[in-house]
mmCIF file of C-alpha atoms in Angstrom:
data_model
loop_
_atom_site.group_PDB
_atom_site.id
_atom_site.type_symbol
_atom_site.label_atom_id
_atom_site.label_comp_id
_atom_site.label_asym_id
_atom_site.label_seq_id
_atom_site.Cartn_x
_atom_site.Cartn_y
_atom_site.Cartn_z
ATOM 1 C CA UNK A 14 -98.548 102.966 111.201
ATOM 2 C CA UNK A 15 -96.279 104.731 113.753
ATOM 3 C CA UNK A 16 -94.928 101.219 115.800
ATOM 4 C CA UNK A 17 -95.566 102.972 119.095
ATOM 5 C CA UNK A 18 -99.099 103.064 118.316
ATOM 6 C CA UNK A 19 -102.083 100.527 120.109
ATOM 7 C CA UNK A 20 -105.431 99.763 120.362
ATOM 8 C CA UNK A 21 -106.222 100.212 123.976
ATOM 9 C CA UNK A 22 -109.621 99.104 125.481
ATOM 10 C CA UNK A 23 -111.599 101.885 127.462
ATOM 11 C CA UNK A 24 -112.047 100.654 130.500
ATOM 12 C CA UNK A 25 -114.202 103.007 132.649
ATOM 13 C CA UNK A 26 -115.071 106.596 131.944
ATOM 14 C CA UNK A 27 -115.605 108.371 134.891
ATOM 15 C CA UNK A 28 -117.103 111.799 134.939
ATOM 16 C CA UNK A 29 -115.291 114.359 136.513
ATOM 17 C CA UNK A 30 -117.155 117.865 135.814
ATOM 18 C CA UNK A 31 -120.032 118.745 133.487
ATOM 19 C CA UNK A 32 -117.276 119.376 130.966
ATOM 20 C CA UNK A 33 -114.520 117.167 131.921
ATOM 21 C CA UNK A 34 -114.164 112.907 131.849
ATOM 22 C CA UNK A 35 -111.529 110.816 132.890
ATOM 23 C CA UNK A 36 -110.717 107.701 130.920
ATOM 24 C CA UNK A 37 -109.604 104.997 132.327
ATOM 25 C CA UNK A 38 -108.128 102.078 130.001
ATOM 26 C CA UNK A 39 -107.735 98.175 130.501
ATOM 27 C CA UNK A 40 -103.311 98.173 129.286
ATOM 28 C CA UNK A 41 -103.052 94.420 128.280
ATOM 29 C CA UNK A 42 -100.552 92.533 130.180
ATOM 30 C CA UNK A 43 -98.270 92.351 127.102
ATOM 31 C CA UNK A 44 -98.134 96.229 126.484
ATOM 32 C CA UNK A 45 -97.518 96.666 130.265
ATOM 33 C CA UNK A 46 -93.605 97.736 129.693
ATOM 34 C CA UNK A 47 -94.184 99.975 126.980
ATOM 35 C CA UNK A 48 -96.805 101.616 128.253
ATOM 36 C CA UNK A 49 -94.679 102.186 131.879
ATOM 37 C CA UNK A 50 -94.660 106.037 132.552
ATOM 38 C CA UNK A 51 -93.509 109.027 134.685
ATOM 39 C CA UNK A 52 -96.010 111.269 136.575
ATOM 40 C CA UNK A 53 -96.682 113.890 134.356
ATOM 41 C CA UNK A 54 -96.680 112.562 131.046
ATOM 42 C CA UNK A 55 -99.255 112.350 128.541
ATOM 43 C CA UNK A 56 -100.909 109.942 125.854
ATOM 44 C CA UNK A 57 -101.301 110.898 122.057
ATOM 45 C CA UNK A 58 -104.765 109.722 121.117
ATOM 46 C CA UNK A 59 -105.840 109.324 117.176
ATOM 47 C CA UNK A 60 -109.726 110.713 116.964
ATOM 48 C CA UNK A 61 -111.273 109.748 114.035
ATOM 49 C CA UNK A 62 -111.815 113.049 111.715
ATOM 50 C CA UNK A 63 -114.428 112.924 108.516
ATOM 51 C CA UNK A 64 -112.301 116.113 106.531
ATOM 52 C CA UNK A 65 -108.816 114.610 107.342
ATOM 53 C CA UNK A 66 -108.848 110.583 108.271
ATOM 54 C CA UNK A 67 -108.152 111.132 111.349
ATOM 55 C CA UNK A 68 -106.173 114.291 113.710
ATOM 56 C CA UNK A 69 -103.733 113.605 117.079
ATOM 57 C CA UNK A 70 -104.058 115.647 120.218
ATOM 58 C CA UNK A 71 -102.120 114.897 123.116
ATOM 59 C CA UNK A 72 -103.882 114.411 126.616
ATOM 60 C CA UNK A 73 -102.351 114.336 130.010
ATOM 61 C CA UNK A 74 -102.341 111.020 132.643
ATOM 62 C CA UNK A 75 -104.252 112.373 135.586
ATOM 63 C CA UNK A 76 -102.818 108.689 137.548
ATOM 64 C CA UNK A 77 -99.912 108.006 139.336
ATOM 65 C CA UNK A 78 -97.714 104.739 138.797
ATOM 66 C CA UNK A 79 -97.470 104.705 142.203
ATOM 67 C CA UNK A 80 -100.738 104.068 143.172
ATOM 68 C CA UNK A 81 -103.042 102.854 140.260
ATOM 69 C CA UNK A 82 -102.608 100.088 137.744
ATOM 70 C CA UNK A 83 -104.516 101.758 135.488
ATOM 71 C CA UNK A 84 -103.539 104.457 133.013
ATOM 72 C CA UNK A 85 -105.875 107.257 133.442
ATOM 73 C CA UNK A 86 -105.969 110.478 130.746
ATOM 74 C CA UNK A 87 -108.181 113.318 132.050
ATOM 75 C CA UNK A 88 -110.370 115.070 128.829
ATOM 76 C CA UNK A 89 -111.712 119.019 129.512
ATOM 77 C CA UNK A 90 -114.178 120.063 126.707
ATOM 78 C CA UNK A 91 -112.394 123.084 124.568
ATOM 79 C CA UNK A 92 -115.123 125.202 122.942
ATOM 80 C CA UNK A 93 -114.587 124.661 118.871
ATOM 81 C CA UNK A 94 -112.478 121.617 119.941
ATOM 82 C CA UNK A 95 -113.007 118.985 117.880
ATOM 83 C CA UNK A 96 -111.306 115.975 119.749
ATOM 84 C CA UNK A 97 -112.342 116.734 123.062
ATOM 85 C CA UNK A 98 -115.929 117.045 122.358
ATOM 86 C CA UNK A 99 -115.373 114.360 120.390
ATOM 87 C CA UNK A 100 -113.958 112.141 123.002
ATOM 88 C CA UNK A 101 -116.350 113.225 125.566
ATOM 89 C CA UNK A 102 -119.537 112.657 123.191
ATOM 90 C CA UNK A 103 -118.579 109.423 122.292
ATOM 91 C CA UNK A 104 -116.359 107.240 124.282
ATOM 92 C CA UNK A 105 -118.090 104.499 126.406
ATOM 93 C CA UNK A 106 -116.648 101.824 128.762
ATOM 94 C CA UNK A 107 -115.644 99.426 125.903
ATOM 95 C CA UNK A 108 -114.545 101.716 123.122
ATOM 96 C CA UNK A 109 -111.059 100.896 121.726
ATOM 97 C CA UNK A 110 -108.716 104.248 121.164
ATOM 98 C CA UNK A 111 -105.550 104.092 119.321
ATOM 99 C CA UNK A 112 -103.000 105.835 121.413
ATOM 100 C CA UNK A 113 -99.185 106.278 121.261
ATOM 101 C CA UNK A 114 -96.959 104.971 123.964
ATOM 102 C CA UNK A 115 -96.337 107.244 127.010
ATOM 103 C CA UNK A 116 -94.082 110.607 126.371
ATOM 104 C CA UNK A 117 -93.332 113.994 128.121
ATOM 105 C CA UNK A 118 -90.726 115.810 130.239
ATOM 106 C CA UNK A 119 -92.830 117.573 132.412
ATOM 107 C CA UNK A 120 -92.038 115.178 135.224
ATOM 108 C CA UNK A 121 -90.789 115.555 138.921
ATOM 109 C CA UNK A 122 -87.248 115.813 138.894
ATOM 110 C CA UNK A 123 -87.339 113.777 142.465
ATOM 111 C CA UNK A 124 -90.031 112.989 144.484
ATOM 112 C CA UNK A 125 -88.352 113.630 147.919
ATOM 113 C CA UNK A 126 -88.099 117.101 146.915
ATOM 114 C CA UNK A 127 -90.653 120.064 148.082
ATOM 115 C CA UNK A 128 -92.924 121.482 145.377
ATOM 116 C CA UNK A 129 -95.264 124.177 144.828
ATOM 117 C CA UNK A 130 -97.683 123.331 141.598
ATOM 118 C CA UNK A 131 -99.531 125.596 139.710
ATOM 119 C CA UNK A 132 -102.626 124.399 137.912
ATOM 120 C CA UNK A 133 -105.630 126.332 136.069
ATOM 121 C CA UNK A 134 -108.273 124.346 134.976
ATOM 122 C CA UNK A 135 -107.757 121.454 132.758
ATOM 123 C CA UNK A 136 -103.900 121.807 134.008
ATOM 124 C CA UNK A 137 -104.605 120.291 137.185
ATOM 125 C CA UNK A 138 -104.299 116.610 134.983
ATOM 126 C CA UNK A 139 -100.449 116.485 135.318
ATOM 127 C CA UNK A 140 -100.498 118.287 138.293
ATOM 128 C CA UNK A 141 -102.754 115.355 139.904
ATOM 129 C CA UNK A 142 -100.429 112.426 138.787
ATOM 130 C CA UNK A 143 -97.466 114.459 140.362
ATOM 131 C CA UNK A 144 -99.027 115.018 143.557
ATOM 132 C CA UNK A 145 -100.216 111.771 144.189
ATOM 133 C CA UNK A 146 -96.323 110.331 143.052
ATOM 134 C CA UNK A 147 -94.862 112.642 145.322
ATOM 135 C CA UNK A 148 -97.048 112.213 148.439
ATOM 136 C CA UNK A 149 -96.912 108.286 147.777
ATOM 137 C CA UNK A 150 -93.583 107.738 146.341
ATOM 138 C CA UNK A 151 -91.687 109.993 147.689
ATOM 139 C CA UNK A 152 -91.153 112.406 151.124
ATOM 140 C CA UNK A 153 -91.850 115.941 149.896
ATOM 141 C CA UNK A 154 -93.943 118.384 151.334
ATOM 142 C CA UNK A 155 -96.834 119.569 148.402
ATOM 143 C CA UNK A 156 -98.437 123.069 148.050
ATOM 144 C CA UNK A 157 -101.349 123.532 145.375
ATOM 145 C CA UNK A 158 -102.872 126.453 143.823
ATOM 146 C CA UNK A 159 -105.762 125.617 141.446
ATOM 147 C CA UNK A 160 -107.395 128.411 139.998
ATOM 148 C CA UNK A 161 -110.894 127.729 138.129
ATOM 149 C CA UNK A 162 -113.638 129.681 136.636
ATOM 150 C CA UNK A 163 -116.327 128.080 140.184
ATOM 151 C CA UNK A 164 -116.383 125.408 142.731
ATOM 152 C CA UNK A 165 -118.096 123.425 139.728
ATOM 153 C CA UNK A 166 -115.211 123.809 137.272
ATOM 154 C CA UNK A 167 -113.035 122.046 139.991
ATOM 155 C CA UNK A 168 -111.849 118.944 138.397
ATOM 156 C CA UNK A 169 -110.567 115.644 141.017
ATOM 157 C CA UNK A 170 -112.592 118.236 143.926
ATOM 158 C CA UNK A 171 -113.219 114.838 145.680
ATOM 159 C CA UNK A 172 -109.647 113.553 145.197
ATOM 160 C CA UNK A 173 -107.840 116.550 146.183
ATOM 161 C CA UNK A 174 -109.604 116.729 149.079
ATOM 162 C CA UNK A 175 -109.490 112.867 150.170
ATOM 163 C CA UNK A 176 -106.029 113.792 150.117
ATOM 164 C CA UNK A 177 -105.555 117.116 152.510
ATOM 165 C CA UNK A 178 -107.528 114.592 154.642
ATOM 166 C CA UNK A 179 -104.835 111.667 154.272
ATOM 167 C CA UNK A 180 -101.885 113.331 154.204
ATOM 168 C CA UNK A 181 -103.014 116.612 156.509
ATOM 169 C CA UNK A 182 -99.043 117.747 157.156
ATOM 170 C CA UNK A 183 -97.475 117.213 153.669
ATOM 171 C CA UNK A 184 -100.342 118.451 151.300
ATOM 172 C CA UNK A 185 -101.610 122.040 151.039
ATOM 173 C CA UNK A 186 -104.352 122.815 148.785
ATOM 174 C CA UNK A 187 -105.808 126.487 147.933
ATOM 175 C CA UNK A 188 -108.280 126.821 145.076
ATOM 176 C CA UNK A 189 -108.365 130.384 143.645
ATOM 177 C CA UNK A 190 -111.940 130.842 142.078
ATOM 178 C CA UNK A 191 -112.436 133.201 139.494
ATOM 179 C CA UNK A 192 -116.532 133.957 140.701
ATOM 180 C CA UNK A 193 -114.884 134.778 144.438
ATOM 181 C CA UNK A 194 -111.188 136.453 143.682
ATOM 182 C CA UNK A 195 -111.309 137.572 140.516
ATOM 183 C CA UNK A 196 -108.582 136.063 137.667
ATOM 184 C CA UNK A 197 -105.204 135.970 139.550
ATOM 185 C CA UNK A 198 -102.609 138.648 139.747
ATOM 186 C CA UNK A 199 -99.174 139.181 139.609
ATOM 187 C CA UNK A 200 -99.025 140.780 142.895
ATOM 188 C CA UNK A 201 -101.122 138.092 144.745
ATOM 189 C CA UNK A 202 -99.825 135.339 143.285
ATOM 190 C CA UNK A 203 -96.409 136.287 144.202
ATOM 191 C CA UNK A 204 -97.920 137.146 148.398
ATOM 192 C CA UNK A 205 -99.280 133.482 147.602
ATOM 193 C CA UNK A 206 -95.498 131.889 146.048
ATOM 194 C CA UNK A 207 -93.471 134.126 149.001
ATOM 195 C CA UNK A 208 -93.280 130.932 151.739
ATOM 196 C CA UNK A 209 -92.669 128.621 149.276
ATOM 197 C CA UNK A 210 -89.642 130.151 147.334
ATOM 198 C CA UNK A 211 -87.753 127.250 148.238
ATOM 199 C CA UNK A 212 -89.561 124.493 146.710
ATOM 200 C CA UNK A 213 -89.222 123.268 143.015
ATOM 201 C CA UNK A 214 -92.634 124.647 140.887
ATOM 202 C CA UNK A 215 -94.504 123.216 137.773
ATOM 203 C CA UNK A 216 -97.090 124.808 136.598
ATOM 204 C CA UNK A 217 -99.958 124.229 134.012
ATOM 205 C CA UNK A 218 -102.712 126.309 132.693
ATOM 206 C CA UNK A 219 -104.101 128.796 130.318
ATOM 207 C CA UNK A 220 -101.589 130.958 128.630
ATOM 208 C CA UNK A 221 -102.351 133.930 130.785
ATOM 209 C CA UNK A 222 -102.196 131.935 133.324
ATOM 210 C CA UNK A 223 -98.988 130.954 133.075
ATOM 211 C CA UNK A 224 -97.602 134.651 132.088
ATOM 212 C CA UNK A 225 -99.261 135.492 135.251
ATOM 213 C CA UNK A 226 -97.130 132.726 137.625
ATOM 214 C CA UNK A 227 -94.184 133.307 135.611
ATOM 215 C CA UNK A 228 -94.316 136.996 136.718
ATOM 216 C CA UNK A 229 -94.410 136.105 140.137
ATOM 217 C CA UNK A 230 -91.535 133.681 140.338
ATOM 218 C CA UNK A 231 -89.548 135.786 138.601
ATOM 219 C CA UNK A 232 -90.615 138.909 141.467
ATOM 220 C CA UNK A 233 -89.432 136.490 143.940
ATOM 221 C CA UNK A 234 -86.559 135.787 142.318
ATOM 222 C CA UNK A 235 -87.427 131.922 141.605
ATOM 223 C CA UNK A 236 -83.967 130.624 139.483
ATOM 224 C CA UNK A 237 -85.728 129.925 136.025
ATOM 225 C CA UNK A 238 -83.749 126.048 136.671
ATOM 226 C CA UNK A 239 -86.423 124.617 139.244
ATOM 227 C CA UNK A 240 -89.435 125.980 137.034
ATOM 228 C CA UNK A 241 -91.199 123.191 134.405
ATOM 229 C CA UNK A 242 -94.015 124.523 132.575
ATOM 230 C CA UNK A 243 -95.969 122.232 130.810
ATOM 231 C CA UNK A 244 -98.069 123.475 127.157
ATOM 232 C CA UNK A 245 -100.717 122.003 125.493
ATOM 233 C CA UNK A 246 -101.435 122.398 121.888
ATOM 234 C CA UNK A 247 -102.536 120.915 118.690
ATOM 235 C CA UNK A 248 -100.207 118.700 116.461
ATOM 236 C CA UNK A 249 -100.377 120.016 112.873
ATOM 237 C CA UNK A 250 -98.328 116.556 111.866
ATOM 238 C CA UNK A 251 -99.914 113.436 112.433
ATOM 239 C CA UNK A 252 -97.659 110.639 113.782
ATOM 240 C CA UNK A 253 -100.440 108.112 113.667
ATOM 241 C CA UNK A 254 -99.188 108.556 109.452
ATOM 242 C CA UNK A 255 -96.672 107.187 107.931
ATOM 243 C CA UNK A 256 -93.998 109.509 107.916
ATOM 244 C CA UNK A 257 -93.648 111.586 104.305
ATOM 245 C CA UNK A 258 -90.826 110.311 102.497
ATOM 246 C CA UNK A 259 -88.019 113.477 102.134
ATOM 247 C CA UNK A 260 -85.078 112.027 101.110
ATOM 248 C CA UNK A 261 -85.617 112.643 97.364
ATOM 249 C CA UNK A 262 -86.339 116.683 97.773
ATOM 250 C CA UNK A 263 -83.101 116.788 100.391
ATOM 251 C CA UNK A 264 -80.850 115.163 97.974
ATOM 252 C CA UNK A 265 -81.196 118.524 95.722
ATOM 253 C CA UNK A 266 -80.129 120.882 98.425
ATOM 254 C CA UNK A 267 -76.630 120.608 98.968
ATOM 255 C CA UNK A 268 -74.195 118.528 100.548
ATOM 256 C CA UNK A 269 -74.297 115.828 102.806
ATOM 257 C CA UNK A 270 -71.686 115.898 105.854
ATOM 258 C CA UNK A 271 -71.056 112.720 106.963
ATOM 259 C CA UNK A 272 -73.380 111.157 110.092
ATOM 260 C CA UNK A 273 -72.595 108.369 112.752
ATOM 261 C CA UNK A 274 -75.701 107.494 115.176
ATOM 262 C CA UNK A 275 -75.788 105.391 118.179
ATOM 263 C CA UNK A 276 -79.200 103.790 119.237
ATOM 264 C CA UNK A 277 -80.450 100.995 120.893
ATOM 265 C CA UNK A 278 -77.248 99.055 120.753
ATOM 266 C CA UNK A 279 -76.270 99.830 117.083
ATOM 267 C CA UNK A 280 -74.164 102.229 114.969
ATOM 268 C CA UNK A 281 -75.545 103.552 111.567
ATOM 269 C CA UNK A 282 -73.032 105.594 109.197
ATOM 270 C CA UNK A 283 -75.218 107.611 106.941
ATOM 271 C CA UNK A 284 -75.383 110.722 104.987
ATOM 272 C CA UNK A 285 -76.988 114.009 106.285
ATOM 273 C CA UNK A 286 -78.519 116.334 103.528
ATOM 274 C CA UNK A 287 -78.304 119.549 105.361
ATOM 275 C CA UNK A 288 -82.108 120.407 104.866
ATOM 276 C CA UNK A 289 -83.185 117.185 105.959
ATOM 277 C CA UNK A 290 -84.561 117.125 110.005
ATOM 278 C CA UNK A 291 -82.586 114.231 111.624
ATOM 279 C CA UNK A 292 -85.863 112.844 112.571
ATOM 280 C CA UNK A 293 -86.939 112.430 109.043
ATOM 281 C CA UNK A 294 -83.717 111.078 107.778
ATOM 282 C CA UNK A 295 -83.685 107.912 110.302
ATOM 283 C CA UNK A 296 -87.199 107.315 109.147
ATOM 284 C CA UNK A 297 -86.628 107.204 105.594
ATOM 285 C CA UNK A 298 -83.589 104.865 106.290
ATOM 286 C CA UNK A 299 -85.714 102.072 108.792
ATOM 287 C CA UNK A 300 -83.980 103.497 111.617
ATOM 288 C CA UNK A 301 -86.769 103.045 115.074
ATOM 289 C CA UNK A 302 -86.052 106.525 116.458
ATOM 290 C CA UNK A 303 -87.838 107.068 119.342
ATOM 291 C CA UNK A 304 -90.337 109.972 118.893
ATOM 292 C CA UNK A 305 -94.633 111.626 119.096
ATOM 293 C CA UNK A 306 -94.828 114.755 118.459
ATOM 294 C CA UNK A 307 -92.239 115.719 115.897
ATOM 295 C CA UNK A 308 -92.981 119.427 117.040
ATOM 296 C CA UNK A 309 -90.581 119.908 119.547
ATOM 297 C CA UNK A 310 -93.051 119.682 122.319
ATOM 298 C CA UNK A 311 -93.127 116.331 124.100
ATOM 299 C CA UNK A 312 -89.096 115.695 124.280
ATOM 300 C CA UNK A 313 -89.059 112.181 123.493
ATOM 301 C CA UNK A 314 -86.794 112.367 120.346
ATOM 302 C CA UNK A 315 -83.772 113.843 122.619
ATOM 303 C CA UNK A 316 -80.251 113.220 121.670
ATOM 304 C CA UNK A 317 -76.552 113.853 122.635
ATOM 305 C CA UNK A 318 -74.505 115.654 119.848
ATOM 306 C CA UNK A 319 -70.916 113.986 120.931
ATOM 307 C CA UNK A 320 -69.394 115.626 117.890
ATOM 308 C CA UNK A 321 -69.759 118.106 115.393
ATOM 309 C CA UNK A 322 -72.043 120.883 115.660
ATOM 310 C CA UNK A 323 -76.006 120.978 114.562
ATOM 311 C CA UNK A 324 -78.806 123.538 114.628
ATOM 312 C CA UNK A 325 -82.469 123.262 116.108
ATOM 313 C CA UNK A 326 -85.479 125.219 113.875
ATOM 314 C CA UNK A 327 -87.483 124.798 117.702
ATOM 315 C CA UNK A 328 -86.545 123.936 121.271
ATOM 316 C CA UNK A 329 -89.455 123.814 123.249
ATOM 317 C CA UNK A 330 -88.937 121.072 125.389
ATOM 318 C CA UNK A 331 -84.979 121.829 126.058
ATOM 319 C CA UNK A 332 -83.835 124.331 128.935
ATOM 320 C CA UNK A 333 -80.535 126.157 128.559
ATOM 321 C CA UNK A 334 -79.178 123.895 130.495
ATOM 322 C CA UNK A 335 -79.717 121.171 128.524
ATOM 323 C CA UNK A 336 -78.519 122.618 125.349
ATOM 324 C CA UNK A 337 -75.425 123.156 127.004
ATOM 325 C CA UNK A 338 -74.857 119.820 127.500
ATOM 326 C CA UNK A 339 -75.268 118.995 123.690
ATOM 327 C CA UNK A 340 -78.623 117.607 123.628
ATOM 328 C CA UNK A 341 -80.784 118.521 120.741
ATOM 329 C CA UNK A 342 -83.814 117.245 119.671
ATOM 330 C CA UNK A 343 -83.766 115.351 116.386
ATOM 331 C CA UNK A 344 -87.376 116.384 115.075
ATOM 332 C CA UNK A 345 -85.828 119.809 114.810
ATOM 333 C CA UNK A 346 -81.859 119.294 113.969
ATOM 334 C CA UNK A 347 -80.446 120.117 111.091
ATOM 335 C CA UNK A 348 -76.579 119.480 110.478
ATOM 336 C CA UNK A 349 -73.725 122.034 110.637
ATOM 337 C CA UNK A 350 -70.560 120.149 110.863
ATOM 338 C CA UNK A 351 -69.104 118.337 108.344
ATOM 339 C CA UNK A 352 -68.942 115.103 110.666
ATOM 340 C CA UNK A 353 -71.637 114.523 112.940
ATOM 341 C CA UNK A 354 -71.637 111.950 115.953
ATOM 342 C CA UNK A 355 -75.292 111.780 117.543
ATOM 343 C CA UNK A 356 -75.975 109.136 120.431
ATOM 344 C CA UNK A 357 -79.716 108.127 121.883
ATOM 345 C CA UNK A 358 -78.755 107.685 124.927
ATOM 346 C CA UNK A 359 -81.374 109.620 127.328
#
C-alpha cells in the first residue's frame, strides 16, 4: 500500500448538475497536515474495479483552504467512464474512499496577482478553488470564462454567482454557452482575452478547448511563462499497488554510474542502472520518495539535478523554465552521467 494513501469518510455529497456531484469528506484531525493543499490541486481516488482490483483516476478540489475546512473534489460523469459513473452511482454521505494525499502544480503562482481563467465544463473544479483563494486570500482582480454545453451544464452556477454579488469590483464572470454562441473560436476568444493581456491565465477544459485558448493567447502575444494548463487523464499505473520490483531486470542492462540523493534530511549513495526510472530505484531500495502519478502529470516527484546530467522519457508537468534550472522529475529520469547528485528539495 502506497503510504500516502487513507481511508477518508464521505462526508456530504452535494449535487451540483444532473451529471456532476461534489464530495465533500470529514479529514480526521490527525491527517489534517498531510492532507494541507494548494488551490488547484487534486486527490487520487482508488474505485473499486471487478476486471482489475481496483483503477486510480485523479479528481480536482473544487474548495479553497482559505475558506472551507473541508476538502471538497468535484466528480462530472464521462460517458464510458467507469470511475465517475461509478463514484456518482454509488457514493453516499458515509462511504469511506481511499484517496492519496493532495498533489498538483496547477496552482496560483501568487494570489495578489490578476488572473484571467479559462474553464470548460468539468474544468471549472480547479478553476473554482483558485478563484475563491484569490478573491479571499489574496488582492487580485479575477476574470472568468466558462464555456458549457447550456445554462444546465453550469457547474457551482449558484456559487459563481454568490460571488459576482460579494465581490462585484474584483470578480468578472462570462459564461460562453454552446446552445447560444456556438463552440468558441479562435477569433472571439482572443476579442474576449484582448483587455486582459496583462493578467496571469490558467486554463482547464476539453482538449479542443484548450487548442482553442491557446490560439488566442498566443494571437495576443500572451508570453507562454504566465500560462498553466491543467490535463486530466487516466493513470495506466496504479499507485494504490505496490510498486513492481525492477531492480533484477535493470541489473542486466548495463552499467551503473554512481548516485548520491538528498531527501528529507538524509543522504543515500546508491547505484543507478541506466534503464532503471529514478522513481523505481528509490522504491526498490525503501527510500519514501514523494510521488502519485508516476506519469509525469501531477509534478509531485520533482527534483534538483545538482550534478551530473540525466534524461526525462516525459515532462509534462515541467516548463522550460524549469528544466533549465535542473529540475527533472524522477518518475521519468533516467541517468546520463557517470556521477549523479539529485536533491528533493522543492
Amino acid at each position: 500500500m502506497n503510504p500516502r494513501a487513507h481511508r477518508i469518510k464521505v462526508l456530504d455529497v452535494i449535487v451540483e448538475t444532473a451529471d456532476a456531484v461534489s464530495l465533500v469528506f470529514d479529514t480526521p484531525g490527525d491527517l489534517a497536515a498531510r492532507f494541507a493543499y494548494a488551490p488547484g490541486q487534486f486527490l487520487t481516488v482508488e474505485v473499486p474495479s471487478e476486471r482489475t482490483g481496483s483503477v486510480a483516476r485523479c479528481y480536482s478540489l473544487s474548495s479553497s483552504p482559505h475558506c472551507e475546512d473541508r476538502l471538497t473534489i468535484t466528480v462530472k460523469r464521462t460517458r464510458g467512464g467507469y470511475a465517475s459513473n461509478w463514484l456518482c452511482d454509488n457514493i453516499t454521505a458515509g462511504s469511506i474512499l481511499t484517496v492519496l494525499e493532495p498533489s498538483g502544480t496547477f496552482t496560483p503562482r501568487s494570489l495578489h496577482r490578476d488572473v484571467v481563467l479559462f474553464a470548460g465544463g468539468s474544468g471549472i473544479t480547479p478553476i473554482m478553488s483558485i478563484i475563491k483563494s484569490v478573491l479571499i486570500g489574496g488582492i487580485g482582480a479575477v476574470v472568468v470564462l466558462y464555456a458549457n454545453r447550456d445554462a444546465e451544464s453550469i457547474i457551482f452556477a449558484a456559487g459563481l454567482r454568490e460571488l459576482a454579488q460579494r465581490f462585484p469590483q474584483r470578480l468578472s464572470v462570462t459564461h460562453w454557452l454552446e446552445s447560444e454562441c456556438g463552440l468558441p473560436t479562435v477569433d472571439r476568444l482572443a476579442a474576449w482575452a484582448r483587455p486582459h493581456r496583462g493578467h496571469d491565465v490558467y486554463l482547464c477544459g476539453p482538449e479542443e478547448f484548450m487548442r482553442a485558448v491557446h490560439a488566442a493567447l498566443d494571437r495576443l502575444g500572451v508570453p507562454e511563462s504566465v500560462v498553466r494548463q491543467e490535463d486530466y487523464r487516466s493513470l495506466t499505473d496504479n499507485p494504490f499497488e505496490s510498486p513492481t520490483r525492477r531492480a533484477a531486470a535493470a541489473q542486466a542492462n548495463g552499467d551503473h554510474p554512481a548516485l548520491t540523493v538528498e531527501i528529507d534530511g538524509q543522504i543515500h549513495r546508491l547505484r543507478w542502472p541506466r534503464q532503471q526510472k529514478l522513481l523505481d530505484l528509490l522504491l526498490d531500495h525503501g527510500i519514501d520518495a514523494p510521488y502519485v502519478c508516476r506519469e509525469s502529470a501531477c509534478g509531485t516527484c520533482v527534483c534538483s539535478v545538482k550534478r551530473g546530467r540525466t534524461r526525462m522519457l516525459v515532462r509534462e508537468a515541467l516548463i522550460d523554465d524549469e528544466l533549465a534550472q535542473g529540475l527533472t522529475l524522477a518518475c521519468q529520469t533516467l541517468p546520463e552521467s557517470d556521477e549523479l547528485h539529485i536533491v528533493f528539495d522543492q
